[in-house]
Coordinates of C-alpha atoms and ligand atoms in Angstrom, one line a residue:
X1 CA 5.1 6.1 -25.2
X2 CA 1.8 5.1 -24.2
X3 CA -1.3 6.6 -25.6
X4 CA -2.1 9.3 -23.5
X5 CA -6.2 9.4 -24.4
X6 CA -6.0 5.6 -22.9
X7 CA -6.7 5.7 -19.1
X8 CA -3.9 4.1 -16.9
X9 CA -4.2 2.3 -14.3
X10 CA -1.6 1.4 -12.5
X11 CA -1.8 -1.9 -10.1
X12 CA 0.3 -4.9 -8.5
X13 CA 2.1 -7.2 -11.2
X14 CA 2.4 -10.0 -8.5
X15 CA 1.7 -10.3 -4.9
X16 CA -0.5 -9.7 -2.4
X17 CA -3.2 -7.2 -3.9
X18 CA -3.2 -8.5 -7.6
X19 CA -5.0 -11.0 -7.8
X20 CA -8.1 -9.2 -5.9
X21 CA -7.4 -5.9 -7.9
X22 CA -7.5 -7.9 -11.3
X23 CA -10.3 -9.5 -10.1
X24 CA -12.3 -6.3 -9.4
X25 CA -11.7 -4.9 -12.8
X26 CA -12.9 -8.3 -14.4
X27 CA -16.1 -7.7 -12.5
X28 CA -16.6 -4.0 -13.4
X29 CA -16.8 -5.4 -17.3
X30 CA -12.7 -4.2 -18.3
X31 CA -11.9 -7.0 -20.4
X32 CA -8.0 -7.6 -19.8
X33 CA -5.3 -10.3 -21.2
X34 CA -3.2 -10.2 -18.2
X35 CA 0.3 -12.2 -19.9
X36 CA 2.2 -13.0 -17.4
X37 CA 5.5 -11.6 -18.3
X38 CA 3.9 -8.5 -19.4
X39 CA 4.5 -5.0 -18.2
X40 CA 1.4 -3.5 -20.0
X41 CA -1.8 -4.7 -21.2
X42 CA -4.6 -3.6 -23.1
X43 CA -8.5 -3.7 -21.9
X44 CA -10.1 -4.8 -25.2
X45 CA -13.2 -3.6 -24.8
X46 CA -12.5 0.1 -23.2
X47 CA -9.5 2.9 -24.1
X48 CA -7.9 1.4 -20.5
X49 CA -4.1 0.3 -20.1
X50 CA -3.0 -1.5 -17.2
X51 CA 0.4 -1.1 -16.1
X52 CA 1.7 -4.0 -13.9
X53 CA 4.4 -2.7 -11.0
X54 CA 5.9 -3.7 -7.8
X55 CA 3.3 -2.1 -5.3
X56 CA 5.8 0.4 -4.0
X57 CA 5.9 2.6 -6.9
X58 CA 2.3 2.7 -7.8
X59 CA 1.5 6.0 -5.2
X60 CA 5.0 7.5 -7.1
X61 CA 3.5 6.9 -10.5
X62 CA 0.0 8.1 -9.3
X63 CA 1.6 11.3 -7.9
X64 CA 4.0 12.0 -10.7
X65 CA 1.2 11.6 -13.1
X66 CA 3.0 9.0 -15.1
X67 CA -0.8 7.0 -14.7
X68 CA -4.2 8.3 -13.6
X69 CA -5.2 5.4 -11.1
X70 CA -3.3 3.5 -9.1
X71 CA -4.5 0.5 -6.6
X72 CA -2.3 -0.1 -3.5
X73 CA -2.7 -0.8 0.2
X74 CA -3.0 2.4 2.0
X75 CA 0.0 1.4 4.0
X76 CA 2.7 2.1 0.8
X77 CA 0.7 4.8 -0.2
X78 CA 1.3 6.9 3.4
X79 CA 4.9 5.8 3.7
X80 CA 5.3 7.6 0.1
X81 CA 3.8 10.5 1.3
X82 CA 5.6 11.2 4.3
X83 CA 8.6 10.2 2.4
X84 CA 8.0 12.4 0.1
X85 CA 6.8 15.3 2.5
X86 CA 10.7 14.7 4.5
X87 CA 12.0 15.6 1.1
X88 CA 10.6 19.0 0.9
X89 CA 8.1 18.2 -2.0
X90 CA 4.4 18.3 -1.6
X91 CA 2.3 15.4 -3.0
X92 CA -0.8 15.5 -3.7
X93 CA -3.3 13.0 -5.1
X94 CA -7.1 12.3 -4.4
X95 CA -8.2 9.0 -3.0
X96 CA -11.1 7.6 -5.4
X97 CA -12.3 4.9 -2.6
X98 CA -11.2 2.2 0.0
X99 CA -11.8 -1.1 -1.4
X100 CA -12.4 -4.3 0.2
X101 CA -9.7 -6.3 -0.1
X102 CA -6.1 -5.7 1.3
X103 CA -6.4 -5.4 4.9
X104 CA -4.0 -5.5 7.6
X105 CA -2.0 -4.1 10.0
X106 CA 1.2 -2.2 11.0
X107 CA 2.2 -3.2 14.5
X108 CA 5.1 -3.2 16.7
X109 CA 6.3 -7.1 18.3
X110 CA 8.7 -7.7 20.6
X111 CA 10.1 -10.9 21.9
X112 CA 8.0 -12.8 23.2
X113 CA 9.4 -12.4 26.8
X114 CA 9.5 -8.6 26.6
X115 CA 7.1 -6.9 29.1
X116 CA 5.5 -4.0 27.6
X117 CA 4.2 -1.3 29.5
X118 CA 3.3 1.0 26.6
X119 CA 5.3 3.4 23.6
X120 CA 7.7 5.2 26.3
X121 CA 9.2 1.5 27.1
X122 CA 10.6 1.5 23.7
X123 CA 12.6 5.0 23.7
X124 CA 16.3 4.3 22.4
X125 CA 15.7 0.8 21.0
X126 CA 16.5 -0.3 17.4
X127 CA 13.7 -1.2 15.4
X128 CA 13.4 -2.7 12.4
X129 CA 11.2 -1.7 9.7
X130 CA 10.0 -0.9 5.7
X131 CA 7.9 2.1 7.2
X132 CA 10.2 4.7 9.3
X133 CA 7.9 7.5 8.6
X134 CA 4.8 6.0 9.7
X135 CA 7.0 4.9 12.5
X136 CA 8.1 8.4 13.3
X137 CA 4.8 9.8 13.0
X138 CA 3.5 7.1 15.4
X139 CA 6.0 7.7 17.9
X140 CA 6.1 11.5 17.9
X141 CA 2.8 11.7 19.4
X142 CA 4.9 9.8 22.7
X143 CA 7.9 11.8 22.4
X144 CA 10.2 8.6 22.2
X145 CA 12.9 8.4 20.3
X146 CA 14.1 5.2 18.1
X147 CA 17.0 3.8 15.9
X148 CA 16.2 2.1 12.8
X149 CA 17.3 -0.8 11.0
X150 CA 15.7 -0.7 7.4
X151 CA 14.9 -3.5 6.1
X152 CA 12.6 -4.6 2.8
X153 CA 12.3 -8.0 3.6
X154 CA 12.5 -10.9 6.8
X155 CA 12.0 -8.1 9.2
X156 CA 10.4 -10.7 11.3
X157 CA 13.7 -12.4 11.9
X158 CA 15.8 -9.1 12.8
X159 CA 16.0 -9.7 16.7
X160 CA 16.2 -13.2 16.2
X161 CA 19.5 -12.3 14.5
X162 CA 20.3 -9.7 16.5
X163 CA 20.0 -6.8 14.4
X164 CA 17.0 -5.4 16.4
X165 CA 15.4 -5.3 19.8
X166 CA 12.1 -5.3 18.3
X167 CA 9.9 -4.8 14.4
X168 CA 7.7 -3.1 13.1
X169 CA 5.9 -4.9 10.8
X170 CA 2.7 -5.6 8.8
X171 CA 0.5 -8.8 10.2
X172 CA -2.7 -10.2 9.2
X173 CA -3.3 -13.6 10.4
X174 CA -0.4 -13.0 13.2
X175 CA 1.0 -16.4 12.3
X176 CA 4.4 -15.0 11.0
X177 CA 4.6 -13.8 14.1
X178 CA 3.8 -16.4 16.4
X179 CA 6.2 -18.8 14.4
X180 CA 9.0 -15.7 14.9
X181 CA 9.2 -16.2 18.6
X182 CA 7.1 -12.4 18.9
X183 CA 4.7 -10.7 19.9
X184 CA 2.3 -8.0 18.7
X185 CA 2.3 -5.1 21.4
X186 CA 1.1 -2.3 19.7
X187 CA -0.9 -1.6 16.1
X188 CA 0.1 1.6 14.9
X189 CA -2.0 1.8 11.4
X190 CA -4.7 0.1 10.3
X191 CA -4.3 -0.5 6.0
X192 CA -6.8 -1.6 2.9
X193 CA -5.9 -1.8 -0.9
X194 CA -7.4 1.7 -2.0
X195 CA -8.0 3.5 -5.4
X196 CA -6.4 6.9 -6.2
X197 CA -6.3 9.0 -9.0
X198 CA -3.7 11.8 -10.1
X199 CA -4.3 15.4 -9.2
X200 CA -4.8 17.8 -11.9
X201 CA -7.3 17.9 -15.1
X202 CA -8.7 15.0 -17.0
X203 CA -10.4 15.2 -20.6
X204 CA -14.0 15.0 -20.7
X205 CA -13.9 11.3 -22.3
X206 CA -11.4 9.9 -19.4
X207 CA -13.4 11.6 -16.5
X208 CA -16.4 10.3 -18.3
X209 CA -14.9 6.7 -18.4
X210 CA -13.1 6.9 -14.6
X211 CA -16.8 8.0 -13.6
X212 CA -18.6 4.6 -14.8
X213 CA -15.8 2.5 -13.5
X214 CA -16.1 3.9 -10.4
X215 CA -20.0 3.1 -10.5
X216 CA -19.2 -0.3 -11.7
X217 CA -17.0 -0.7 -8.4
X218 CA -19.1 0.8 -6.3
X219 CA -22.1 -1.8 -7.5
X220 CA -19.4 -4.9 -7.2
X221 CA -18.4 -3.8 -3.4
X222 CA -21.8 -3.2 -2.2
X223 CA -22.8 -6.6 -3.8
X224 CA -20.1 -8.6 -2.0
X225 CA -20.8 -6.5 1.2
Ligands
PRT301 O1 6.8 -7.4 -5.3 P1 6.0 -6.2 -4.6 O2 6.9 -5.1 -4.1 O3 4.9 -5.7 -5.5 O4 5.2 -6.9 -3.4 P2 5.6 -6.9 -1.8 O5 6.2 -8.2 -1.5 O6 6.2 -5.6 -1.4 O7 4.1 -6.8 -1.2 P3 3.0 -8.0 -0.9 O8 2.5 -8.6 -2.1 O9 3.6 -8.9 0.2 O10 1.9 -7.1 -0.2 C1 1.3 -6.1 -0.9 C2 0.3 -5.3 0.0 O11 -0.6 -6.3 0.6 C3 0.9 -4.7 1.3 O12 1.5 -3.5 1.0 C4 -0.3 -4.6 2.2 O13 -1.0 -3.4 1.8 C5 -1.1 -5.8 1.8 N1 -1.0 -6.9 2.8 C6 -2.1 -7.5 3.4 C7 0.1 -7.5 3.3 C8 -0.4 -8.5 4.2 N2 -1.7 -8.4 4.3 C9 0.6 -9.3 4.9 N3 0.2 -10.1 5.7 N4 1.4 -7.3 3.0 C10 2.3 -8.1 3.6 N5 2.0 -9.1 4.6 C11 3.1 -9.9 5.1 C12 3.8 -9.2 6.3 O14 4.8 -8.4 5.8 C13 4.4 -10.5 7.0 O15 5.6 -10.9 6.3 O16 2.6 -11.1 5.5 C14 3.3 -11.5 6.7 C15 2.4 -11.5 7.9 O17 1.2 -12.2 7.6 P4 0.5 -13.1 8.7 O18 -0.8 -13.6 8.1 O19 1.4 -14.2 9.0 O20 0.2 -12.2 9.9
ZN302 ZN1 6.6 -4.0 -2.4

């Protein structure tokens, strides 16, 4: 087990969001030996352990209390929770701060010959996705109904291969789209990389040490703003 007077943080082993979250510690002064194969590493200058996960079960961890921060886009970290709200439980967690890094969006795209006349012209179609619940949440404001098609990976290429009519997907530069025949009709979340800690209490030393950190970050974001 780890050492539970160590604070954990929790944050992407490889993708997206880790080099910019490893980054932001390096800059707050947490001295880390990232190796790559490595599920855990030590800060040597602070009582901090990094724990290096696939981004989708950092808000679990967060929430189960496994680790006391967690960094991931805001995106995972709602699907999670609605997930985990259809299940009957009732997560809770606190968000520490939005960072800077991270951003894009959740949109619908169609076929690029699809005429869109707003959410009601996509009642009854199939849609493939990684976030159904931020889907149905988006929808039920419209009252339409949808089929899924869940899929954690090349979503862009479901109605290409005729598994969906359209996606629902995240885009930043749009290019994946454009070079996927679609279109982006409709943004239904807007997502950054953000910090959140675990509910409940912490000991004075670790609330002492999650408090400087979080100076140290707020410093580093206001001096890159
Ligand atoms: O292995 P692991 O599960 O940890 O990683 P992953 O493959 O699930 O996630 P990863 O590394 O791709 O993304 C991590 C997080 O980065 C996401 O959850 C978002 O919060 C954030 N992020 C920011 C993005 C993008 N931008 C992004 N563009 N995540 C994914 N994309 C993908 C998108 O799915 C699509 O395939 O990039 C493509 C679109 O990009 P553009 O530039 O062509 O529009
Ligand atoms: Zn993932």
């Amino acid at each position: 087990m780890l050492d539970n007077s160590r604070l954990r943080i929790a944050m992407q082993k490889s993708g997206r969001l880790s080099d910019e979250s490893k980054k932001l510690l390096a800059q707050c002064g947490v001295k880390i030996n990232l190796q790559e194969q490595r599920l855990i590493a030590f800060a040597e200058n602070m009582p901090i352990d990094i724990l290096r996960v696939r981004d989708d079960d950092i808000p679990g961890l967060v929430i189960d209390g496994v680790v006391d921060i967690g960094i991931v886009g805001e995106n995972v970290l709602e699907e999670e929770v609605l997930d985990r709200r259809a299940e009957g439980e009732n997560p809770q967690y606190k968000t520490l701060r939005r960072l800077d890094f991270g951003g894009c969006r959740l949109s619908i795209a169609a076929p690029r010959d699809f005429v869109y006349s707003g959410p009601e012209c996509l009642n009854n179609l199939r849609i493939a996705t990684t976030y159904p619940h931020l889907l149905r949440r988006y929808f039920s404001q419209y009252n339409v109904n949808f089929k899924t098609c869940l899929l954690n990976g090349s979503v862009e290429v479901a109605p290409r291969a005729g598994l969906a009519d359209v996606i629902c997907d995240l885009v930043s530069s749009g290019a994946t789209l454009e070079a996927n025949g679609l279109q982006e009709i409709e943004v239904i979340y807007k997502s950054k990389a953000c910090l959140i800690q675990r509910e409940g209490e912490m000991s004075p030393t670790k609330q002492a040490l999650i408090d400087k950190v979080m100076t140290r970050i707020q410093g580093v974001i206001q001096a890159r703003e």
